[in-house]
Coordinates of C-alpha atoms in Angstrom, one line a residue:
Chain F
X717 CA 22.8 -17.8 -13.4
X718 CA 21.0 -18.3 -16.8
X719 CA 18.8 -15.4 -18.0
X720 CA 14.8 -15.9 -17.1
X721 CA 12.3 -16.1 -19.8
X722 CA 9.4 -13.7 -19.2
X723 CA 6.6 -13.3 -21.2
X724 CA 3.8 -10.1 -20.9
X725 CA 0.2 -10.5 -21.9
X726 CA -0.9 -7.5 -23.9
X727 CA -4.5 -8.0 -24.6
X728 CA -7.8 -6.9 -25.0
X729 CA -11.4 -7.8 -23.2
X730 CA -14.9 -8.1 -23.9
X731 CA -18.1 -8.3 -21.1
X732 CA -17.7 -12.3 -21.4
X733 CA -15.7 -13.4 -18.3
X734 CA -15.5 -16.6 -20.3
X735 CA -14.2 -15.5 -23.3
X736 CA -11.6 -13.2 -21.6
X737 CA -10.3 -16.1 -19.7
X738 CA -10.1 -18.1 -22.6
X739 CA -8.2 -15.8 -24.1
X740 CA -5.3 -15.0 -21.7
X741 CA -5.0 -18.6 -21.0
X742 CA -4.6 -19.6 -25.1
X743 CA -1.9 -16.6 -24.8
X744 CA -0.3 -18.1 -21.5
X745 CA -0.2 -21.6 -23.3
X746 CA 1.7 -20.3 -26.3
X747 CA 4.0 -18.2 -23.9
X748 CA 4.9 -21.7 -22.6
X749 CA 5.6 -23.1 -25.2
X750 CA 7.6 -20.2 -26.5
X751 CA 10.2 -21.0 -23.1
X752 CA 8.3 -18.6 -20.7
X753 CA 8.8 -19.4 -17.1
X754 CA 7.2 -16.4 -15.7
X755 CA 4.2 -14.9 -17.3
X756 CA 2.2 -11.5 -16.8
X757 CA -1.2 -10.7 -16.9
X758 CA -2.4 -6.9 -17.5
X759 CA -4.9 -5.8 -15.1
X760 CA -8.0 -6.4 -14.3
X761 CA -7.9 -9.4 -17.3
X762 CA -10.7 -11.3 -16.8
X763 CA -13.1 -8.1 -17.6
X764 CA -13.5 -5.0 -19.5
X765 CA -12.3 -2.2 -17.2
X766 CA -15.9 -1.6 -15.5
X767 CA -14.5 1.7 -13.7
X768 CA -14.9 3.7 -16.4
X769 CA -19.0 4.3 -14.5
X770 CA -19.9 4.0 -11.0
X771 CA -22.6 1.1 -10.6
X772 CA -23.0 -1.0 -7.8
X773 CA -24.4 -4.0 -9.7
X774 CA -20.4 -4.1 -10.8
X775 CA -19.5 -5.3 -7.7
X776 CA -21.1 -8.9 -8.6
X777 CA -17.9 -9.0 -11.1
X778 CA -15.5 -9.5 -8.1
X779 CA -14.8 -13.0 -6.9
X780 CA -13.0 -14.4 -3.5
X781 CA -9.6 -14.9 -3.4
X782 CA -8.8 -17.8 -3.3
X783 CA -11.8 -18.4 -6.0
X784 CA -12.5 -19.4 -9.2
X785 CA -9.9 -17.4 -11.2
X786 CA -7.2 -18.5 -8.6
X787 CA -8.3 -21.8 -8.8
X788 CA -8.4 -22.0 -12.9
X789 CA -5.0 -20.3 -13.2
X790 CA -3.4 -22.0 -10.6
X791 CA -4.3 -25.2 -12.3
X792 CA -3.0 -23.8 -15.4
X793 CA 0.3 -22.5 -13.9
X794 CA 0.8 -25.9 -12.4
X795 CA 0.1 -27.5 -16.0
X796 CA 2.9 -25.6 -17.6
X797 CA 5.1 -25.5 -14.8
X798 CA 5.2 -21.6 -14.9
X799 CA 5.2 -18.9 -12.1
X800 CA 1.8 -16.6 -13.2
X801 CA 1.1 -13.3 -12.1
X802 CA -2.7 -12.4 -12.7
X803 CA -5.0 -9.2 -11.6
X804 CA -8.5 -9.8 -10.0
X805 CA -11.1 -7.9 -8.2
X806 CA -11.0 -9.3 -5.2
X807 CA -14.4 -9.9 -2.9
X808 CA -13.2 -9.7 0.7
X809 CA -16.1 -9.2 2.6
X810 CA -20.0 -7.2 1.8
X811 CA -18.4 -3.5 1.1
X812 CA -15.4 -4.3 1.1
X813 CA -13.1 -5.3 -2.3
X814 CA -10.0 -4.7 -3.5
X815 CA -8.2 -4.6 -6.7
X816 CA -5.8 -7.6 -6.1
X817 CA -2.5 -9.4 -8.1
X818 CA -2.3 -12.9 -7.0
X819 CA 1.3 -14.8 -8.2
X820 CA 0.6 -18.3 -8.6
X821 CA 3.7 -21.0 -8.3
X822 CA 4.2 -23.9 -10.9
X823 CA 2.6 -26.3 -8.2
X824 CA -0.3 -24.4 -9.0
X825 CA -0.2 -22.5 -5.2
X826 CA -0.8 -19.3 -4.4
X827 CA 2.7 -17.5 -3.5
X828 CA 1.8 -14.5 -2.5
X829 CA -0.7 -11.9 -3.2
X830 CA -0.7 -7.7 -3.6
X831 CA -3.9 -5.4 -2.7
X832 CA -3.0 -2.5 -4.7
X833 CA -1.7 0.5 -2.3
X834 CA -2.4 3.9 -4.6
X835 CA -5.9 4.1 -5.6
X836 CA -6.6 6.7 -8.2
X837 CA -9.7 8.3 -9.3
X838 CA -10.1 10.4 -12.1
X839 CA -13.0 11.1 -14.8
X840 CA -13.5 7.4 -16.7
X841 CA -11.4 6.0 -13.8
X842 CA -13.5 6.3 -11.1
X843 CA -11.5 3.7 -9.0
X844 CA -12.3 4.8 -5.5
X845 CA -16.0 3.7 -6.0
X846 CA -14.6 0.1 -6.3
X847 CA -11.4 -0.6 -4.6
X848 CA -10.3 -0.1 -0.7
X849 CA -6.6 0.5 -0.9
X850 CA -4.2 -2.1 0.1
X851 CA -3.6 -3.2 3.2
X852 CA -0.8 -5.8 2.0
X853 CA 1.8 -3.2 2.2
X854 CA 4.7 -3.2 -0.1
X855 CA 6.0 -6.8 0.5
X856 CA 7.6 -8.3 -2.8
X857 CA 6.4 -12.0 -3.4
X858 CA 9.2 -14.8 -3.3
X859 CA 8.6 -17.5 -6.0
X860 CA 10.9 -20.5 -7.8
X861 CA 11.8 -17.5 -10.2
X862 CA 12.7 -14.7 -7.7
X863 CA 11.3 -12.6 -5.1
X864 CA 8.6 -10.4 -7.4
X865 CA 7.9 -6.4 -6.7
X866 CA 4.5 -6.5 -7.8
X867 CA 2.7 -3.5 -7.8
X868 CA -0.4 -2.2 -10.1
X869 CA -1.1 0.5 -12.3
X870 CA -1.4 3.6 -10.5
X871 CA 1.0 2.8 -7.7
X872 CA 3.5 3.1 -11.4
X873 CA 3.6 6.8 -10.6
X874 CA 5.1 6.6 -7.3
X875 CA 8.5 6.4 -6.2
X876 CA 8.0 5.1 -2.7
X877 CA 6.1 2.1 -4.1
X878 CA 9.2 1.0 -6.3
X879 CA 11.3 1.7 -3.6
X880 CA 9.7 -0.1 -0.7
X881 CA 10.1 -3.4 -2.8
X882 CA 13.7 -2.7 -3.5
X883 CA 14.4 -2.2 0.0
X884 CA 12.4 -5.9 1.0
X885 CA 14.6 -7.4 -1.7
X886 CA 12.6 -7.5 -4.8
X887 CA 14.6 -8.9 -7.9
X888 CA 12.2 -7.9 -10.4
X889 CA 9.5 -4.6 -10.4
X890 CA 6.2 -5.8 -12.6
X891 CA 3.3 -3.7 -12.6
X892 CA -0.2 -5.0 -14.4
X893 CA -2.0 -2.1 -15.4
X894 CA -4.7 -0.6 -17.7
X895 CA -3.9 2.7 -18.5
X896 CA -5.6 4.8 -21.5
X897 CA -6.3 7.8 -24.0
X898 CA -9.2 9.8 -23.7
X899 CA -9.9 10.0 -27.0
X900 CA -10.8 13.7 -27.3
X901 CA -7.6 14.6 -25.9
X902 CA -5.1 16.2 -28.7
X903 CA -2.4 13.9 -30.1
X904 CA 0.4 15.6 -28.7
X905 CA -1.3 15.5 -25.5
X906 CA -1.8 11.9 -25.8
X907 CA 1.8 11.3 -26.7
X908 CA 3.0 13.5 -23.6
X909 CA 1.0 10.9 -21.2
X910 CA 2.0 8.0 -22.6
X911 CA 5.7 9.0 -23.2
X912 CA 5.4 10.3 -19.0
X913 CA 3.7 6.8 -18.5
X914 CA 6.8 4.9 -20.0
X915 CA 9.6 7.3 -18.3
X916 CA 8.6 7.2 -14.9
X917 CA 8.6 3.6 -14.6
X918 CA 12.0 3.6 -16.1
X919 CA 13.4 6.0 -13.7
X920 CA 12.2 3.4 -11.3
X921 CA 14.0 0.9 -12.9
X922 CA 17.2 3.3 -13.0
X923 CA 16.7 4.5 -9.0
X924 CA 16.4 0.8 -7.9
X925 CA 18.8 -0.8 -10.5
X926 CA 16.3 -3.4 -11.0
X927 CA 14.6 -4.5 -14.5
X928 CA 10.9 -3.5 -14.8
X929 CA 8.0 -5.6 -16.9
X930 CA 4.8 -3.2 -17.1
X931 CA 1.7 -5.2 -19.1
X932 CA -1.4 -2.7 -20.1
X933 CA -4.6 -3.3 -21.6
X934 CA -5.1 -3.0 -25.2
X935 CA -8.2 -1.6 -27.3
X936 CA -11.2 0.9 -27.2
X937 CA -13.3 -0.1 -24.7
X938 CA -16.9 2.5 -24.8
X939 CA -18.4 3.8 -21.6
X940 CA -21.1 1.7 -20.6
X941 CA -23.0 5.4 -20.1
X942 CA -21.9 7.2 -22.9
X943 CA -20.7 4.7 -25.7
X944 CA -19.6 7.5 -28.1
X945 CA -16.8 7.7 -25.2
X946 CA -14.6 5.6 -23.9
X947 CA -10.8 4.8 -23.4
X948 CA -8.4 3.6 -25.7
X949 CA -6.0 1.4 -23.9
X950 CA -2.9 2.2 -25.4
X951 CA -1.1 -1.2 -24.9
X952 CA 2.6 -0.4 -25.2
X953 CA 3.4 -3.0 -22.9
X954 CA 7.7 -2.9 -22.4
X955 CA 10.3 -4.0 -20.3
X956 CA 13.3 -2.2 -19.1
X957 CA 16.5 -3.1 -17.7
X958 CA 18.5 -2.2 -14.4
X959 CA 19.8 1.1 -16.3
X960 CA 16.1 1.9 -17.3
X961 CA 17.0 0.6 -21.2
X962 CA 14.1 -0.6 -22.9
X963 CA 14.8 -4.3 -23.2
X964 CA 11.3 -5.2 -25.4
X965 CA 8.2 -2.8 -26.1
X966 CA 4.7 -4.0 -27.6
X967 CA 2.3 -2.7 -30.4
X968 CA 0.1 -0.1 -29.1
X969 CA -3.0 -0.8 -31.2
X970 CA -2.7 -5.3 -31.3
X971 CA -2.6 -7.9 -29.1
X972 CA 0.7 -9.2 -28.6
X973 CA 2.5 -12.2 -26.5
X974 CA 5.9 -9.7 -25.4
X975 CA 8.8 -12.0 -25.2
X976 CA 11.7 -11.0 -22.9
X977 CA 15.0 -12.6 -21.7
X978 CA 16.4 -10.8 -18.0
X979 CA 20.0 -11.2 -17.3
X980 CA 19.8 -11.9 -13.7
X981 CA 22.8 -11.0 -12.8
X982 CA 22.7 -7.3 -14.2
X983 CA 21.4 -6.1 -11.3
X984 CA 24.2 -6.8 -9.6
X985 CA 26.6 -4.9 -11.9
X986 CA 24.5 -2.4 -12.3
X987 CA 24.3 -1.7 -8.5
X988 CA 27.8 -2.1 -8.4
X989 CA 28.7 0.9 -10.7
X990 CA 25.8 2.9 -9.5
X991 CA 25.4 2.3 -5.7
X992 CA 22.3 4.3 -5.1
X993 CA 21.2 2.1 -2.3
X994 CA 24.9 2.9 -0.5
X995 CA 24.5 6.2 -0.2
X996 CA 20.3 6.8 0.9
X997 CA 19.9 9.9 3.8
X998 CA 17.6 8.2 5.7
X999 CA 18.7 10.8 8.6
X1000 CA 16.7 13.4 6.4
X1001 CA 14.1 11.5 4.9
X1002 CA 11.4 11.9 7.9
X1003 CA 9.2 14.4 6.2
X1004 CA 8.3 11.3 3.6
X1005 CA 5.5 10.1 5.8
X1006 CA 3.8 13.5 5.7
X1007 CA 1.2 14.5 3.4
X1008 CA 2.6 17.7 2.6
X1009 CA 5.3 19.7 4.8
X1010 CA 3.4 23.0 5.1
Chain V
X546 CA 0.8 34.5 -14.8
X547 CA 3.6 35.5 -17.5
X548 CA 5.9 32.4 -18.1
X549 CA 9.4 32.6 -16.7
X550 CA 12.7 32.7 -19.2
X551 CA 15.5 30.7 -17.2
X552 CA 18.8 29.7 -18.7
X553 CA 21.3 27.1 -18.4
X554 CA 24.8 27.8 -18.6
X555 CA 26.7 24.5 -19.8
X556 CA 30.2 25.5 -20.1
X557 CA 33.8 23.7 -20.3
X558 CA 36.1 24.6 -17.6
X559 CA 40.3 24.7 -17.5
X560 CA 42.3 25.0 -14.3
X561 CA 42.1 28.8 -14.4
X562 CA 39.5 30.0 -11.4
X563 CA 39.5 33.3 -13.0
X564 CA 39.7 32.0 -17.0
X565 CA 36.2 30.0 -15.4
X566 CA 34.7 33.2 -13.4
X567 CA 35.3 35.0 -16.8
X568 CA 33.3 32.7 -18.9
X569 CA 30.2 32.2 -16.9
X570 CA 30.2 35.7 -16.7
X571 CA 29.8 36.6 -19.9
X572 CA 27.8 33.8 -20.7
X573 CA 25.4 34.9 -17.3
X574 CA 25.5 38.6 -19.4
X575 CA 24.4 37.2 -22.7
X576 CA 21.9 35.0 -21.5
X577 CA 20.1 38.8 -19.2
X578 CA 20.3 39.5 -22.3
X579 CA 18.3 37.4 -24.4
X580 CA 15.5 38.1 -21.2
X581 CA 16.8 35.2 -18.8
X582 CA 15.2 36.4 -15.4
X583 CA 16.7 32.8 -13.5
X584 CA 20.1 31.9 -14.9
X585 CA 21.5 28.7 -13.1
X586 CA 25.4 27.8 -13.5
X587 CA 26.8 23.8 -13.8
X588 CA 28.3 21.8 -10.5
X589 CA 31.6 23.4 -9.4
X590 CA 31.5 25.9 -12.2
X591 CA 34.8 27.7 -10.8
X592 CA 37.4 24.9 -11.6
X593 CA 37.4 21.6 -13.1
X594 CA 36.1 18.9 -11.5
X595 CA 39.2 18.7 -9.0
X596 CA 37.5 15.2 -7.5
X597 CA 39.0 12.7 -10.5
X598 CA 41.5 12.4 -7.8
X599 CA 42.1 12.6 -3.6
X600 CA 44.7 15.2 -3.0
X601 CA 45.0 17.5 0.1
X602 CA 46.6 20.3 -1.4
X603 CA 43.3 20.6 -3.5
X604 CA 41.2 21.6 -0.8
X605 CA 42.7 25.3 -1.7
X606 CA 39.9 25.1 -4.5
X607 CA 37.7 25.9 -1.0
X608 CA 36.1 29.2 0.1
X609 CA 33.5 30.3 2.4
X610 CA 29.9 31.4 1.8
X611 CA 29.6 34.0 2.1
X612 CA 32.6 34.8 0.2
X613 CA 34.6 36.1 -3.0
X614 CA 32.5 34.1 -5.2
X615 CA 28.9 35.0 -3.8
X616 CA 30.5 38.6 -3.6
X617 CA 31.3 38.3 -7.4
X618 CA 28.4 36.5 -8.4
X619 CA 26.0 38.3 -6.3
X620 CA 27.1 41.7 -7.8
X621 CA 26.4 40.3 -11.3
X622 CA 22.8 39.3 -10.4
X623 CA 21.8 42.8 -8.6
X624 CA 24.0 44.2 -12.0
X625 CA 21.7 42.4 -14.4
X626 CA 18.5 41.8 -12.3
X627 CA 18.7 38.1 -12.3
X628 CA 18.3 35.4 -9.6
X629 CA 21.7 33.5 -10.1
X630 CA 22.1 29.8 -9.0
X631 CA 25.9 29.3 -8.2
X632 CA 27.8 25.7 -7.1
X633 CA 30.8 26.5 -5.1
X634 CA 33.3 24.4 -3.3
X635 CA 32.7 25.4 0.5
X636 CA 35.1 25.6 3.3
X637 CA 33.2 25.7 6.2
X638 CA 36.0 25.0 8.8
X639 CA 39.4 23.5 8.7
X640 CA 38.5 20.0 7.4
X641 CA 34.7 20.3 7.1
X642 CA 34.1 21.2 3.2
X643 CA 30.8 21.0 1.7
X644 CA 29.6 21.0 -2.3
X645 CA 26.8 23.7 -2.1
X646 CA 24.9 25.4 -4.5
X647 CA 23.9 29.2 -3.7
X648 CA 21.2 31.3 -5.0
X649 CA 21.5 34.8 -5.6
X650 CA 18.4 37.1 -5.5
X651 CA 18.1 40.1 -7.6
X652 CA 19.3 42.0 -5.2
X653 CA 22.5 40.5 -4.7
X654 CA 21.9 39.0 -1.6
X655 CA 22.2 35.2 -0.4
X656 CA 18.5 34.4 -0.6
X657 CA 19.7 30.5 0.5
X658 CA 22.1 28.0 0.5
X659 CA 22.1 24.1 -0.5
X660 CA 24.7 21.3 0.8
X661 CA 24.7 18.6 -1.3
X662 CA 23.0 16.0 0.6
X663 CA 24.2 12.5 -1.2
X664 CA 27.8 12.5 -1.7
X665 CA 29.0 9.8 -4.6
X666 CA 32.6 7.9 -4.5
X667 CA 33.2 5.7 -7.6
X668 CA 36.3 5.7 -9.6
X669 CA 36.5 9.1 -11.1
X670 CA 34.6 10.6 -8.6
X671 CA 36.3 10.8 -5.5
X672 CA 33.6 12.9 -3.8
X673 CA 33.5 11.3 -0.2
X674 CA 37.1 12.5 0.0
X675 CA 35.8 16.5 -0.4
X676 CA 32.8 16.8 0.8
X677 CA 30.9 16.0 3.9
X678 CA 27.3 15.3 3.3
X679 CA 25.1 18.1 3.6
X680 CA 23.1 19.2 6.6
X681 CA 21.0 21.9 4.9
X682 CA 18.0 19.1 4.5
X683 CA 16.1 19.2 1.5
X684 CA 14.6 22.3 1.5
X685 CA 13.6 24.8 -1.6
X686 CA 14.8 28.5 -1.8
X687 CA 12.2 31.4 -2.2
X688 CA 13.0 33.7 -4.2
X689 CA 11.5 36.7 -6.6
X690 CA 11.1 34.1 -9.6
X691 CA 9.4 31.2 -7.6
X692 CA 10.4 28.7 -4.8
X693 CA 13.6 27.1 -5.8
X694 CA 14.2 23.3 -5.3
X695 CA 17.9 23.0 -5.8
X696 CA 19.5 19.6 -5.6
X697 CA 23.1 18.7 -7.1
X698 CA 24.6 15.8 -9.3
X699 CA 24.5 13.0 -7.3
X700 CA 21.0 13.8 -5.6
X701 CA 19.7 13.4 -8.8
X702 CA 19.4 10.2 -8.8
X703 CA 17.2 9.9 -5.3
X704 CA 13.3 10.1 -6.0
X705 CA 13.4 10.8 -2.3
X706 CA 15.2 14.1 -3.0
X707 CA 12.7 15.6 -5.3
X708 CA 9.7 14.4 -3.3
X709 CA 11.1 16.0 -0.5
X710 CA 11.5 19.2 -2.3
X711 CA 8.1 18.8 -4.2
X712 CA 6.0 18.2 -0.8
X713 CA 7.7 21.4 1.0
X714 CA 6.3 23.7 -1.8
X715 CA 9.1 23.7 -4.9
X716 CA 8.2 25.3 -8.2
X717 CA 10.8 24.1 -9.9
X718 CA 13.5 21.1 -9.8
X719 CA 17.2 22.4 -10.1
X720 CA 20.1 20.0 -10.9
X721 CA 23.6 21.4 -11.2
X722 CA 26.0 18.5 -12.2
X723 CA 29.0 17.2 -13.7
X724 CA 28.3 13.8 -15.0
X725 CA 30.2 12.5 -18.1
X726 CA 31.6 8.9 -19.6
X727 CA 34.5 7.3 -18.7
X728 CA 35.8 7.2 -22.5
X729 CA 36.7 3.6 -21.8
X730 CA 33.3 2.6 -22.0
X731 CA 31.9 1.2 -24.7
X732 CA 29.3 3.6 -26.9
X733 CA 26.3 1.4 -26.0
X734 CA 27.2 1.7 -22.3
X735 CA 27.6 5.3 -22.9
X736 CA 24.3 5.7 -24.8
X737 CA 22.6 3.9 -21.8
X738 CA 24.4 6.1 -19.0
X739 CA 23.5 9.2 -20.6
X740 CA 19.5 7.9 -21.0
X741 CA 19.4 6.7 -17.7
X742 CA 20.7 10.0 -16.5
X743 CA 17.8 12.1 -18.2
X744 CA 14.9 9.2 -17.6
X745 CA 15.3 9.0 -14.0
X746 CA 15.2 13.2 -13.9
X747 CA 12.4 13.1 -16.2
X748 CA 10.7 10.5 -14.2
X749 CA 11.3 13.0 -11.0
X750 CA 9.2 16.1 -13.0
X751 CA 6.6 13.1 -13.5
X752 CA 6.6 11.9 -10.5
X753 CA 5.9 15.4 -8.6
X754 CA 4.2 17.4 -11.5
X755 CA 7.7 19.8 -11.4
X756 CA 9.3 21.7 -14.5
X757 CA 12.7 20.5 -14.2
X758 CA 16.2 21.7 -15.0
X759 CA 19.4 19.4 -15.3
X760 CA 22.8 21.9 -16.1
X761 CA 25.7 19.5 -17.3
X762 CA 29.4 20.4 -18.1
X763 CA 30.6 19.5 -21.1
X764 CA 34.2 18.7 -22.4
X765 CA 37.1 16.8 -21.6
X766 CA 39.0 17.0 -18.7
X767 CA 42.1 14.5 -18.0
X768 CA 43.1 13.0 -14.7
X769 CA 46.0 14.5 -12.8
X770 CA 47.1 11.1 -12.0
X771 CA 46.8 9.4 -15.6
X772 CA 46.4 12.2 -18.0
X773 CA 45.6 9.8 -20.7
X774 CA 42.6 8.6 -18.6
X775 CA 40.0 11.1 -17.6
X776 CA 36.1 12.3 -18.1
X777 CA 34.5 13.1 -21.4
X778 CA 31.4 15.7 -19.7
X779 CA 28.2 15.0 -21.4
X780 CA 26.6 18.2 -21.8
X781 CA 23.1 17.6 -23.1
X782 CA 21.6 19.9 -20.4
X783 CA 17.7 19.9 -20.8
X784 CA 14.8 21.5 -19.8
X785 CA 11.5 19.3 -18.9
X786 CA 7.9 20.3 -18.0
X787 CA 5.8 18.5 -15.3
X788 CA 5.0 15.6 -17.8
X789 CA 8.0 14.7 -18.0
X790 CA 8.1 16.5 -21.6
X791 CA 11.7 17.6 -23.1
X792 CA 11.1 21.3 -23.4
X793 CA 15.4 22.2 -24.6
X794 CA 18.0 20.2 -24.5
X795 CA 21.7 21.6 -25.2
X796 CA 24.3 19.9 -26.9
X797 CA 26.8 17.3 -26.0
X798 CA 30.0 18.5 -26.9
X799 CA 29.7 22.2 -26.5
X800 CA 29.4 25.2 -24.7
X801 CA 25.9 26.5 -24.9
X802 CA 23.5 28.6 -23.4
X803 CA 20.4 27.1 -23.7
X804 CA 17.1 29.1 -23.1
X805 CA 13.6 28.4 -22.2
X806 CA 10.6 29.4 -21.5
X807 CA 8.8 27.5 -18.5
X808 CA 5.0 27.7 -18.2
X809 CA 4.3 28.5 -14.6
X810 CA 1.0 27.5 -14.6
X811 CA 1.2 24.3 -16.2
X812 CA 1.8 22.3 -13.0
X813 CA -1.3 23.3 -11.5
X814 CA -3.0 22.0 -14.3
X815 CA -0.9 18.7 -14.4
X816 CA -1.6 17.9 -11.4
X817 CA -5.5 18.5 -11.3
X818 CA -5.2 15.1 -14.0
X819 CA -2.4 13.5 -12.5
X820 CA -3.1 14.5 -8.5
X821 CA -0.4 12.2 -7.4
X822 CA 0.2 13.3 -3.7
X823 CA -3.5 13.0 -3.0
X824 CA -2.8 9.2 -3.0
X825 CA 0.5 8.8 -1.3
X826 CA 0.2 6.1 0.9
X827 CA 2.0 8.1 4.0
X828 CA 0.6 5.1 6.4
X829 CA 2.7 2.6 5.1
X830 CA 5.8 4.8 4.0
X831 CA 7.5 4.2 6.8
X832 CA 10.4 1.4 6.2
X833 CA 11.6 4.0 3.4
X834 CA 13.9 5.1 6.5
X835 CA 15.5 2.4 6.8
X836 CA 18.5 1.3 5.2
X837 CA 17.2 -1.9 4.2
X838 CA 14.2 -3.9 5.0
X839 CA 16.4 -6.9 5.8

């Protein structure tokens, strides 16, 4: 089995849908050309991350899926003959949206799609306003490249997620994300949650035995209420091996096209020296599905 | 709420119970010393690690709990005032044998008992052979210096292990282990072992918002069988905080006590930024019980 060719889209955004989608797909064409067969989006790509307030006129950035964005990078995908993994805010009904990964196949189809699961909400990421969590469950997508774990931002910090998709067969975990610095936050601070950020999605990568792509959001975006704050994406994109190794990692200040080969067939070793799956107590896992056991 | 001094006792071991009883001893004493109030031993502390090979007449490593090791460790914490955490090999009927970890109060009593609930077998590591898998569940250990969640070796490696612990009211994450590189390995493979062995622990205090602590052994040991083969123990015991943060880490090729100094209000304030179990998606958890989602 030859090694796939993966590419990760680190950029940044502006308030022009246009421009934004002119961007990633400029970046998507020269991942093409570089031998990419599968290519990542971050989330959320075709704005500026709009959660940062709570304003209902936001919701007119959403779109129906299938929509426009599906439509123009499905017609892309098919063009370059690649597998595509993008991030939308998904329209589903009056009220009712979701913050959605759609994988488009090189026919320009749409495999498979992922309404994100964990929904966070924390000051500047006010998330719960926007986005009704999931109801896709944690299904991996099968595509020409491999059945895909996609998952998305927040559901990063948890286990179950990760696991769920190994268990349904996932070759690959890939979560799009935008994921920041509060500025005023200390530097050693900052370098705790980013350094947290990067380990725990390794440790999924080392539990599952399967290699990992995370894509985030680069750049200072300002709050749309208070400009003198914002977030400051902190890029970093990376992707890790079966053993959690850091195969490729990207700038965390620039824009950057990540380049990554996957052995395909690591997995399989891997699993092979370290059978975690093997040895699971799912006898005395039952208190999992509660919210706390008090 | 003062911060709590624990200490990990990463020592070498030789086929002498008593030499090994010795050792920890004094090293238990030093560390009481230095202000330890939790001291917390490696995997199988009491001999070497007898499962490089599958040979009945080992099973005389075996005692019961209680019994002369809890005696003898329990009158060194009521001695020095400590909580102790022991890992003994347990006979707990002809042919039943467990690998269970013990904590001592202050007191000297048993304040609770672990059986080590994922049981490895690999080449080297011949654990299904000693030990049947534990039927304690996964649950923490109160105790005068916090609630305890002990896990050994192989369970460190299982998110679910630490969630399970986490959700039932843990204040701490406890590995005792005895991990180390085949010497046959290459050093890259070794360098990636040993990372993925602290990521996916690190990624466990992330995950849950948990101080954790990970005591290795350390040294050679050869195999009964094929003396020229055997298990180079990595040592490099460590210390994290609920980001995920390296707090101490020991060395790799020697004996060490290694002290720290845990901040036991720290995850409360973690997880007010990072409130991870708010979100779990308990609703849709429930294939994680299954062996596979084939």
């Amino acid at each position: 089995m030859t090694p796939l060719n993966v590419a990760l889209i680190q950029q940044s955004c502006t308030g022009s849908r246009a421009d934004n989608i002119s961007k990633s797909s400029a970046m998507v064409r020269q991942a093409a050309a570089s031998g990419a067969e599968l290519v990542i989006l971050q989330e959320l790509h075709t704005s500026t991350y709009f959660c940062q307030v709570e304003s209902p006129p936001l919701f007119d950035l959403a779109e129906p899926i299938p929509g426009p964005s599906t439509v123009a990078f499905g017609t892309l995908a098919q063009e370059l003959g690649i597998v595509l993994v993008t991030s939308l805010f998904e329209r589903r009904a009056a009220g009712l949206y979701h913050n959605t990964a759609v994988v488009l196949e090189r026919d320009g189809t749409i495999a498979g799609m992922y309404r994100k699961m964990h929904i966070p909400d924390d000051p500047g990421f006010y998330e719960k306003f926007y986005f009704t969590p999931g109801d896709t469950g944690f299904n991996p997508i099968k595509t020409s490249v491999g059945t895909l774990g996609v998952l998305v931002c927040w559901d990063q910090w948890y286990p179950e997620a990760a696991r769920m998709m190994a268990l349904a067969g996932a070759d690959l975990l890939i979560y799009p994300t935008a994921i920041g610095w509060d500025p005023e936050d200390t530097a050693d601070e900052q370098r705790r949650q980013y350094d947290a950020w990067r380990t725990v999605q390794r440790g999924h990568a080392v539990a599952n035995g399967l290699p990992l792509l995370a894509v985030n959001r680069v750049g200072f975006e300002p709050s749309q209420q208070q400009p003198e704050t914002g977030i400051k994406f902190w890029g970093g994109s990376f992707a890790a091996g079966p053993q959690g190794e850091i195969l490729a990692v990207a700038s965390q200040e620039n824009e950057e096209i990540l380049l990554v080969e996957i052995d395909r067939e690591r997995s399989e070793r891997v699993r092979r020296i370290w059978p975690f799956l093997r040895d699971r107590r799912i006898d005395e896992y039952g208190d999992l599905l509660k919210r706390f056991r008090d």
